[in-house]
XYZ file of C-alpha atoms in Angstrom:
570
model
C 25.119 -15.663 18.766
C 22.835 -12.976 17.600
C 19.690 -14.775 16.190
C 20.487 -18.271 15.109
C 18.874 -21.151 16.752
C 21.094 -24.052 17.290
C 18.301 -26.575 17.526
C 16.215 -26.343 14.242
C 13.381 -28.465 15.998
C 12.599 -25.747 18.521
C 9.755 -23.642 17.100
C 9.321 -21.270 20.138
C 12.064 -19.716 21.976
C 12.457 -20.769 25.735
C 12.449 -18.148 28.561
C 16.099 -18.038 28.833
C 16.258 -17.237 25.099
C 13.778 -14.602 25.501
C 15.875 -13.008 28.223
C 19.004 -13.432 25.912
C 17.243 -11.701 23.078
C 16.216 -8.800 25.173
C 19.660 -8.138 26.507
C 21.002 -8.449 22.772
C 18.533 -5.888 21.599
C 19.102 -3.444 24.429
C 20.924 -0.439 23.332
C 23.264 -0.814 26.149
C 24.269 -4.373 25.039
C 27.282 -5.942 23.571
C 27.999 -3.471 20.675
C 31.089 -5.171 19.431
C 29.332 -8.618 19.465
C 26.498 -7.090 17.541
C 28.875 -5.544 14.819
C 30.428 -9.087 14.447
C 26.976 -10.535 13.956
C 26.094 -7.904 11.484
C 29.137 -8.482 9.368
C 28.308 -12.053 9.401
C 25.040 -11.484 8.262
C 26.022 -9.052 5.631
C 28.090 -11.929 4.011
C 25.144 -14.375 4.229
C 22.815 -11.765 2.777
C 25.023 -11.278 -0.273
C 25.211 -14.864 -0.843
C 21.460 -15.543 -0.593
C 20.407 -12.419 -2.542
C 22.715 -12.602 -5.470
C 23.758 -8.973 -4.833
C 27.233 -7.957 -5.121
C 29.319 -6.749 -2.241
C 29.607 -3.349 -3.835
C 25.746 -3.049 -4.158
C 25.196 -4.009 -0.565
C 27.729 -1.474 0.468
C 26.019 1.172 -1.598
C 22.605 0.288 -0.260
C 23.918 0.635 3.273
C 24.896 4.128 2.663
C 22.535 6.752 4.318
C 21.465 8.575 0.945
C 17.591 9.156 1.557
C 16.807 11.521 4.318
C 14.597 10.534 7.245
C 12.571 13.770 7.375
C 8.915 12.577 7.099
C 7.186 13.558 10.336
C 4.580 11.656 12.143
C 1.770 13.948 11.237
C 2.683 13.721 7.568
C 2.836 9.868 7.604
C -0.511 9.612 9.385
C -2.261 11.776 6.934
C -0.575 10.054 4.000
C -1.872 6.753 5.375
C -5.329 8.220 5.859
C -5.386 10.014 2.557
C -4.003 6.962 0.636
C -7.269 5.079 1.223
C -9.439 7.739 -0.226
C -9.490 8.058 -4.074
C -11.558 7.921 -7.089
C -12.540 4.380 -6.199
C -14.572 5.699 -3.340
C -15.786 9.136 -4.831
C -16.834 7.658 -8.305
C -16.583 3.820 -8.399
C -18.350 3.051 -5.223
C -21.767 3.369 -6.747
C -21.019 0.355 -8.863
C -21.009 -1.944 -5.847
C -24.365 -0.779 -4.966
C -25.657 -1.428 -8.350
C -24.121 -4.957 -8.281
C -25.029 -5.921 -4.827
C -27.597 -3.917 -3.223
C -27.127 -1.783 -0.072
C -26.421 -4.680 2.318
C -24.378 -6.670 -0.231
C -22.054 -3.668 -1.056
C -21.632 -3.165 2.761
C -20.560 -6.657 3.321
C -18.177 -6.553 0.226
C -16.369 -3.457 1.705
C -16.404 -4.986 5.032
C -14.681 -8.187 3.863
C -12.216 -6.286 1.557
C -11.545 -3.970 4.365
C -10.574 -6.535 6.649
C -8.337 -8.110 4.062
C -6.603 -4.593 3.627
C -6.203 -4.410 7.313
C -4.326 -7.608 7.669
C -2.198 -6.696 4.579
C -1.193 -3.466 6.201
C -0.505 -4.974 9.622
C 1.817 -7.515 7.917
C 3.427 -4.798 6.152
C 3.869 -2.764 9.237
C 5.412 -5.424 11.288
C 8.170 -6.089 8.836
C 8.737 -2.550 7.803
C 9.145 -1.323 11.401
C 11.636 -4.014 12.145
C 13.555 -3.456 8.824
C 12.819 0.013 7.634
C 13.375 0.043 3.724
C 11.959 2.260 1.021
C 11.101 -0.723 -1.276
C 9.474 -3.459 0.884
C 7.991 -5.358 -2.032
C 11.361 -6.128 -3.641
C 13.589 -6.096 -0.441
C 11.385 -8.377 1.785
C 10.533 -10.910 -1.122
C 14.297 -11.107 -1.845
C 15.155 -11.543 1.688
C 12.552 -13.912 2.882
C 11.508 -15.824 -0.191
C 13.760 -15.761 -3.115
C 15.927 -12.842 -4.667
C 14.323 -13.510 -8.116
C 10.807 -12.949 -6.530
C 12.114 -9.764 -5.136
C 13.220 -8.708 -8.658
C 9.823 -9.521 -9.933
C 7.832 -7.869 -7.137
C 10.019 -4.573 -7.262
C 9.663 -4.125 -11.074
C 6.033 -5.257 -10.985
C 5.404 -2.469 -8.294
C 7.272 0.105 -10.313
C 5.586 -0.312 -13.736
C 2.078 -0.579 -11.917
C 2.517 2.887 -10.320
C 4.232 4.352 -13.496
C 1.161 3.429 -15.596
C -1.087 4.711 -12.898
C 0.761 8.140 -12.895
C 0.170 8.198 -16.752
C -3.582 7.516 -16.347
C -3.768 10.229 -13.711
C -2.378 12.727 -16.156
C -5.183 11.767 -18.580
C -7.720 11.987 -15.801
C -6.572 15.479 -14.780
C -7.150 16.908 -18.176
C -10.765 15.535 -18.161
C -11.484 16.880 -14.771
C -10.546 20.481 -15.605
C -12.413 20.281 -18.922
C -15.619 19.989 -16.955
C -15.188 23.747 -16.139
C -13.087 24.826 -19.301
C -14.329 22.444 -22.175
C -12.867 24.737 -24.819
C -9.259 24.388 -23.686
C -7.545 21.031 -24.622
C -6.945 18.725 -21.626
C -3.283 18.345 -22.746
C -2.415 21.463 -21.289
C -3.782 20.678 -17.855
C -2.263 17.231 -17.920
C 1.231 18.783 -18.579
C 0.762 21.311 -15.744
C -0.071 18.378 -13.548
C 3.017 16.520 -14.439
C 5.195 19.585 -13.709
C 3.363 20.167 -10.398
C 3.858 16.630 -9.122
C 7.327 16.559 -10.293
C 8.435 19.700 -8.540
C 6.701 18.373 -5.291
C 8.861 15.261 -5.433
C 12.127 17.050 -6.682
C 12.217 19.467 -3.752
C 12.759 16.953 -0.989
C 10.832 14.100 0.732
C 9.478 16.899 2.878
C 8.042 18.626 -0.284
C 6.175 15.303 -1.194
C 5.070 14.960 2.468
C 3.682 18.356 2.948
C 1.958 18.445 -0.194
C 0.250 15.146 0.453
C -0.603 16.118 3.963
C -2.695 19.113 2.793
C -4.288 17.198 -0.134
C -5.139 14.375 2.193
C -6.571 16.453 4.713
C -8.872 17.977 2.116
C -10.106 14.604 1.160
C -10.605 13.562 4.722
C -12.640 16.723 5.377
C -14.851 15.905 2.330
C -15.705 12.418 3.548
C -16.545 13.857 7.058
C -18.772 16.407 5.680
C -20.288 13.962 3.303
C -21.206 11.684 6.287
C -22.679 14.517 8.248
C -24.743 15.762 5.258
C -25.793 12.103 4.433
C -27.267 11.609 8.013
C -29.155 14.909 7.846
C -30.512 13.782 4.393
C -31.626 10.468 5.453
C -33.369 11.864 8.610
C -35.036 14.495 6.557
C -33.346 17.558 8.061
C -32.166 18.522 4.615
C -33.692 17.900 1.219
C -37.343 17.667 2.660
C -37.630 13.938 2.388
C -37.438 11.676 5.356
C -35.777 8.711 3.599
C -34.880 6.562 6.617
C -34.466 2.776 5.608
C -36.960 3.034 2.754
C -34.154 2.232 -0.039
C -33.349 -1.017 1.910
C -36.696 -2.310 1.043
C -37.006 -1.479 -2.615
C -36.544 -3.976 -5.456
C -33.071 -5.475 -5.398
C -32.458 -4.540 -1.743
C -31.100 -5.334 0.673
C -29.229 -8.023 -1.421
C -29.087 -8.053 -5.268
C -28.032 -11.309 -7.059
C -27.144 -12.818 -3.692
C -23.631 -14.260 -3.488
C -22.858 -13.384 -7.108
C -23.515 -9.791 -6.518
C -21.484 -9.691 -3.349
C -18.511 -11.237 -5.207
C -18.773 -8.722 -8.095
C -18.814 -5.915 -5.535
C -15.883 -7.568 -3.670
C -13.689 -7.218 -6.905
C -14.556 -3.542 -7.196
C -13.957 -2.911 -3.523
C -10.504 -4.581 -3.677
C -9.345 -2.294 -6.408
C -10.821 0.718 -4.477
C -8.430 0.177 -1.582
C -5.288 0.029 -3.866
C -2.723 2.662 -2.666
C -2.976 1.857 1.074
C 0.441 0.214 0.886
C 2.401 3.272 0.090
C 2.798 4.029 3.680
C 5.104 0.984 3.803
C 7.399 2.868 1.495
C 7.581 6.074 3.431
C 9.066 3.903 6.465
C 12.449 4.349 4.661
C 12.146 8.043 5.194
C 10.414 8.215 8.454
C 12.208 10.245 11.252
C 10.980 7.884 14.052
C 9.739 4.585 12.499
C 9.709 2.825 15.826
C 7.083 5.202 17.067
C 5.367 6.573 14.101
C 4.752 3.505 11.960
C 2.809 1.550 14.591
C 0.684 4.480 15.124
C -0.067 4.667 11.526
C -0.858 1.004 11.096
C -2.991 0.751 14.152
C -5.203 3.488 12.718
C -5.872 1.522 9.484
C -8.886 -0.244 10.898
C -10.603 2.987 11.913
C -9.632 4.601 8.644
C -11.500 1.823 6.693
C -14.435 1.814 9.063
C -14.783 5.638 9.041
C -14.118 6.552 5.375
C -15.263 3.508 3.401
C -17.887 1.613 5.500
C -19.713 4.643 6.593
C -19.703 6.310 3.038
C -21.108 3.086 1.624
C -23.793 2.856 4.324
C -24.895 6.467 3.640
C -24.870 5.949 -0.196
C -27.116 2.761 0.232
C -29.513 4.795 2.509
C -29.994 7.775 0.207
C -29.740 6.397 -3.338
C -31.923 3.345 -4.490
C -29.821 0.592 -5.984
C -31.641 0.581 -9.293
C -30.653 4.316 -10.024
C -29.103 4.098 -13.499
C -26.495 6.779 -12.534
C -24.730 4.234 -10.233
C -23.773 1.794 -12.856
C -22.986 4.576 -15.432
C -20.439 6.504 -13.175
C -17.133 4.757 -14.094
C -14.586 7.511 -14.715
C -13.754 11.196 -13.727
C -15.770 12.471 -16.588
C -18.882 11.083 -14.866
C -18.470 13.368 -11.809
C -21.929 14.849 -12.337
C -23.565 11.432 -11.542
C -21.111 10.100 -8.933
C -22.675 8.797 -5.739
C -21.150 11.537 -3.656
C -22.628 14.124 -6.021
C -26.056 12.636 -5.981
C -26.079 12.643 -2.163
C -25.183 16.179 -1.968
C -27.870 17.156 -4.557
C -30.384 15.104 -2.597
C -29.499 17.416 0.446
C -30.388 20.480 -1.877
C -26.800 21.380 -2.954
C -27.125 22.358 -6.591
C -23.359 23.098 -6.730
C -22.510 19.501 -5.670
C -20.993 18.615 -9.132
C -18.515 21.480 -8.980
C -17.612 20.758 -5.306
C -17.022 17.038 -6.185
C -15.122 17.850 -9.416
C -12.751 20.112 -7.309
C -12.274 17.212 -4.854
C -11.573 14.729 -7.587
C -8.958 17.111 -9.019
C -7.269 17.151 -5.633
C -7.503 13.162 -5.540
C -5.957 12.955 -8.978
C -3.120 15.137 -8.023
C -2.602 13.259 -4.757
C -2.591 9.826 -6.535
C -0.039 11.182 -9.156
C 1.970 12.684 -6.425
C 2.145 9.433 -4.361
C 2.674 7.331 -7.442
C 5.694 9.312 -8.579
C 7.131 9.181 -5.033
C 6.625 5.417 -4.736
C 8.196 4.640 -8.272
C 11.409 6.781 -7.487
C 12.103 4.953 -4.078
C 11.424 1.540 -5.488
C 13.645 1.999 -8.407
C 16.370 3.689 -6.230
C 16.373 0.458 -3.973
C 16.490 -1.823 -7.036
C 19.449 0.050 -8.486
C 21.440 -0.254 -5.083
C 20.740 -3.887 -5.102
C 22.062 -4.429 -8.550
C 18.566 -4.975 -10.086
C 18.426 -1.690 -12.030
C 21.183 0.434 -13.898
C 23.774 1.834 -11.692
C 23.063 5.345 -12.681
C 19.687 5.363 -10.906
C 21.544 5.417 -7.644
C 22.262 9.079 -8.045
C 20.503 11.184 -5.098
C 20.569 14.919 -4.787
C 21.852 16.796 -1.583
C 18.200 16.946 -0.493
C 17.848 13.142 -0.613
C 15.877 12.774 -3.897
C 16.762 9.910 -6.364
C 16.749 12.424 -9.184
C 17.412 9.911 -12.238
C 14.737 7.671 -10.939
C 12.372 10.628 -10.664
C 13.191 11.818 -14.293
C 12.917 8.391 -15.838
C 9.561 7.584 -14.187
C 8.192 10.989 -15.209
C 9.328 10.429 -18.773
C 7.651 6.993 -18.815
C 4.454 8.282 -17.500
C 4.497 11.053 -19.989
C 4.913 8.564 -22.746
C 1.947 6.553 -21.379
C -0.101 9.846 -21.512
C 1.023 10.410 -25.150
C -0.085 6.935 -26.078
C -3.735 7.814 -24.680
C -3.861 10.699 -27.280
C -3.535 8.283 -30.224
C -6.630 7.847 -32.079
C -6.841 4.036 -31.336
C -7.287 3.757 -27.564
C -6.737 0.040 -27.493
C -3.037 0.212 -26.682
C -3.595 2.663 -23.802
C -6.395 0.619 -22.355
C -4.234 -2.540 -22.742
C -1.495 -0.843 -20.672
C -3.777 0.509 -17.889
C -5.254 -2.904 -17.499
C -1.826 -4.249 -16.414
C -1.658 -1.859 -13.411
C -4.956 -3.162 -11.940
C -4.086 -6.797 -11.210
C -0.592 -5.958 -10.449
C -1.790 -4.333 -7.093
C -3.334 -7.678 -6.087
C -0.088 -9.457 -6.997
C 2.095 -7.361 -4.608
C -0.426 -7.649 -1.871
C -0.181 -11.378 -2.186
C 3.626 -10.986 -1.850
C 3.245 -9.052 1.260
C 1.153 -11.771 2.997
C 3.535 -14.412 1.904
C 6.671 -12.546 3.072
C 5.011 -11.849 6.389
C 4.281 -15.483 6.946
C 7.994 -16.365 6.180
C 9.310 -13.499 8.168
C 7.476 -14.559 11.380
C 8.234 -18.132 11.084
C 11.922 -17.349 10.587
C 11.889 -14.991 13.473
C 10.595 -17.541 15.934
C 12.728 -20.291 14.545
C 15.946 -18.323 14.931
C 15.100 -17.736 18.499
C 14.065 -14.028 18.555
C 11.662 -12.829 21.074
C 8.281 -11.436 19.794
C 8.517 -8.787 22.543
C 11.421 -7.257 20.704
C 9.317 -6.371 17.576
C 8.716 -2.645 17.524
C 5.183 -3.467 16.016
C 3.536 -6.900 16.195
C 0.723 -7.833 13.827
C -2.281 -9.149 15.414
C -3.975 -12.532 14.800
C -1.000 -14.258 13.243
C -1.089 -16.583 11.441
C -4.750 -16.134 10.568
C -4.174 -12.604 9.153
C -1.709 -13.433 6.224
C -3.477 -16.624 5.418
C -6.835 -14.986 5.278
C -5.598 -12.036 3.215
C -3.682 -14.389 0.875
C -6.723 -16.559 0.249
C -8.994 -13.592 -0.398
C -6.538 -12.086 -2.818
C -6.147 -15.334 -4.727
C -9.883 -15.612 -5.156
C -9.982 -11.901 -6.445
C -7.286 -12.396 -8.756
C -8.800 -15.457 -10.265
C -12.295 -13.850 -10.340
C -11.231 -10.470 -11.681
C -11.825 -11.640 -15.393
C -15.203 -13.406 -14.866
C -16.722 -10.811 -17.200
C -14.545 -11.779 -20.012
C -15.553 -15.519 -19.801
C -19.231 -15.230 -19.000
C -21.722 -14.916 -20.463
C -19.564 -14.955 -23.598
C -15.735 -15.364 -23.939
C -13.918 -12.290 -25.083
C -10.314 -13.254 -25.913
C -8.876 -9.741 -26.246
C -10.317 -8.697 -22.968
C -9.315 -11.917 -21.244
C -5.636 -11.382 -22.223
C -5.472 -7.839 -21.138
C -7.213 -8.594 -17.845
C -4.660 -11.360 -16.942
C -1.552 -10.250 -18.734
C -0.019 -8.943 -15.517
C 0.337 -12.598 -14.311
C 2.573 -13.925 -17.226
C 4.465 -10.661 -17.080
C 5.380 -11.044 -13.500
C 6.336 -14.902 -14.291
C 8.642 -13.484 -16.907
C 10.470 -11.121 -14.586
C 10.630 -13.895 -11.956
C 11.901 -16.600 -14.086
C 14.365 -14.498 -16.196
C 16.134 -13.366 -13.138
C 16.095 -16.832 -11.439
C 17.825 -18.418 -14.489
C 19.982 -15.550 -15.023
C 21.266 -15.399 -11.406
C 20.646 -19.027 -10.484
C 18.840 -17.977 -7.294
C 17.527 -20.393 -4.763
C 14.710 -20.509 -2.284
C 15.828 -19.283 1.144
C 15.586 -21.619 4.198
C 14.159 -20.242 7.288
C 17.212 -20.567 9.312
C 19.242 -18.844 6.491
C 16.990 -15.725 6.515
C 19.064 -12.603 7.496
C 16.968 -10.779 10.408
C 19.774 -8.435 11.476
C 21.249 -6.577 8.559
C 19.468 -3.248 8.124
C 17.040 -3.938 10.996
C 15.882 -0.990 13.218
C 18.154 -2.160 16.038
C 21.266 -2.009 13.812
C 20.243 1.317 12.371
C 19.811 2.746 15.779
C 23.161 1.283 16.987
C 24.956 2.773 14.024
C 23.380 6.258 14.452
C 21.530 6.094 11.191
C 18.173 6.349 12.903
C 17.818 8.633 15.983
C 16.921 6.830 19.128
C 13.939 8.441 20.773
C 13.017 7.629 24.519
C 10.158 5.226 24.598
C 6.830 6.694 25.475
C 4.690 5.180 28.370
C 1.581 3.533 26.913
C -1.778 4.823 28.023
C -4.328 2.850 30.072
C -6.362 1.621 26.842
C -3.175 0.753 25.022
C -2.011 -1.374 27.880
C -5.291 -3.160 28.017
C -5.213 -3.891 24.335
C -1.570 -5.156 24.652
C -2.684 -7.486 27.351
C -5.700 -8.862 25.308
C -3.328 -9.383 22.269
C -0.777 -11.336 24.287
C -3.635 -13.280 25.794
C -5.047 -14.268 22.486
C -1.777 -15.264 21.215
């Protein structure tokens, strides 16, 4: 009755079915019938996912608290795109591909990230969950893939938090070289643990202000960069001169652009964290679409404009561009060099302070993401039961403690004399980000196909990703190319076996998680007409009172025009 197409050959719902779906999703609809349908789908979801009835019951209980506000989610989404990859690593792309090549690389990768985020936004708004990577893969693909994606995401961010602890010590030592970095790393761990242990509001508020500072830095950088290019500051009217020097505007042609694309792809990692916050968003129907729709402008403003300014101010043959690869190189980061060109002798100290905030923000977000993902895994029977424990403030405390402990162990490994184990572990986290982006694109493809096949109306989606099916197919293709090409430096010009293994180890590790769970639980690929699209959906949560129903807002003139254009293109 509620969402199952009787004729499997019908790919698009008829107008009568569209009317039927709208009446079903109306909050004044047949509540009793919806409950019966939900109960039926609960049983079907248990069968297809391999989870126990008890774990489904546990997962259905409202334990996390929906206290993240729209302003917090908006700033988290904005700040999530700004990290050390932009502040420090962006110079590498200019060195590899020249000013025009690096700009093209970030435009291409930015468009890919845009489609990944819109895919995640459509699914997360319709089914709000704190672990979209595990939950959606288990629901739309195969439960064993959900297990693999969930743990892949957890260990990726757990390793990242450990690396951020190392980075924090290095950043502070720039000012206080005589005090061991271990002290500052431990203080950082305590600070981000407290932020996350207070409540989701504690995490959200801390991330709001740290993200605001990063945003302000990029805006000031853009203004100073324009003044420097035009000669208002620095005393040199640079103009477009650096686009006509040796190696500009393109360096090494397509090879240089491909190399820059790989660096750019990893610079964008972390943008998907906003999908995890949906599980604790006070008003996902309103706030998530707003956040996702701003992704394009975030990428355009913060990355593309920054790369453009760097390419105009700094020649691509500047040796500092290729040498700036870690937080210890802040004195020669492209942002520092641009500020110094403008006459700011204190630029290195300013950027070191900003990078310190960036490291804290990354560690804070990583710890938050890990705890929520592990909590969902535990509630679905894919992690030990005791990880289900949540404090009265809605914090998965055992997940938080365990993740913090594991990240501390990674940090301790970095202190060992031989750094090979630490570097090996950190390399695991890099390619893992590409893997779960691939998963998001594939899940969205299956979600939309199942949604149409089962007769649901696209008008009932709280947020609809634009340019389907082009978006997920385009993103999946680019991500596959990046994943394969990531290790080109380990093969050419000479083959380095150790580096090759450490670069690609994330792939066999993912396969081990996937196949182990598949054989242990004997899971199967879920057919489109068997995918459950009702249990845990925003409609069900609103009906059950688990999410507050807010009155719809009347769209403005420009929004109505864009909606009309989108419907026309589809």
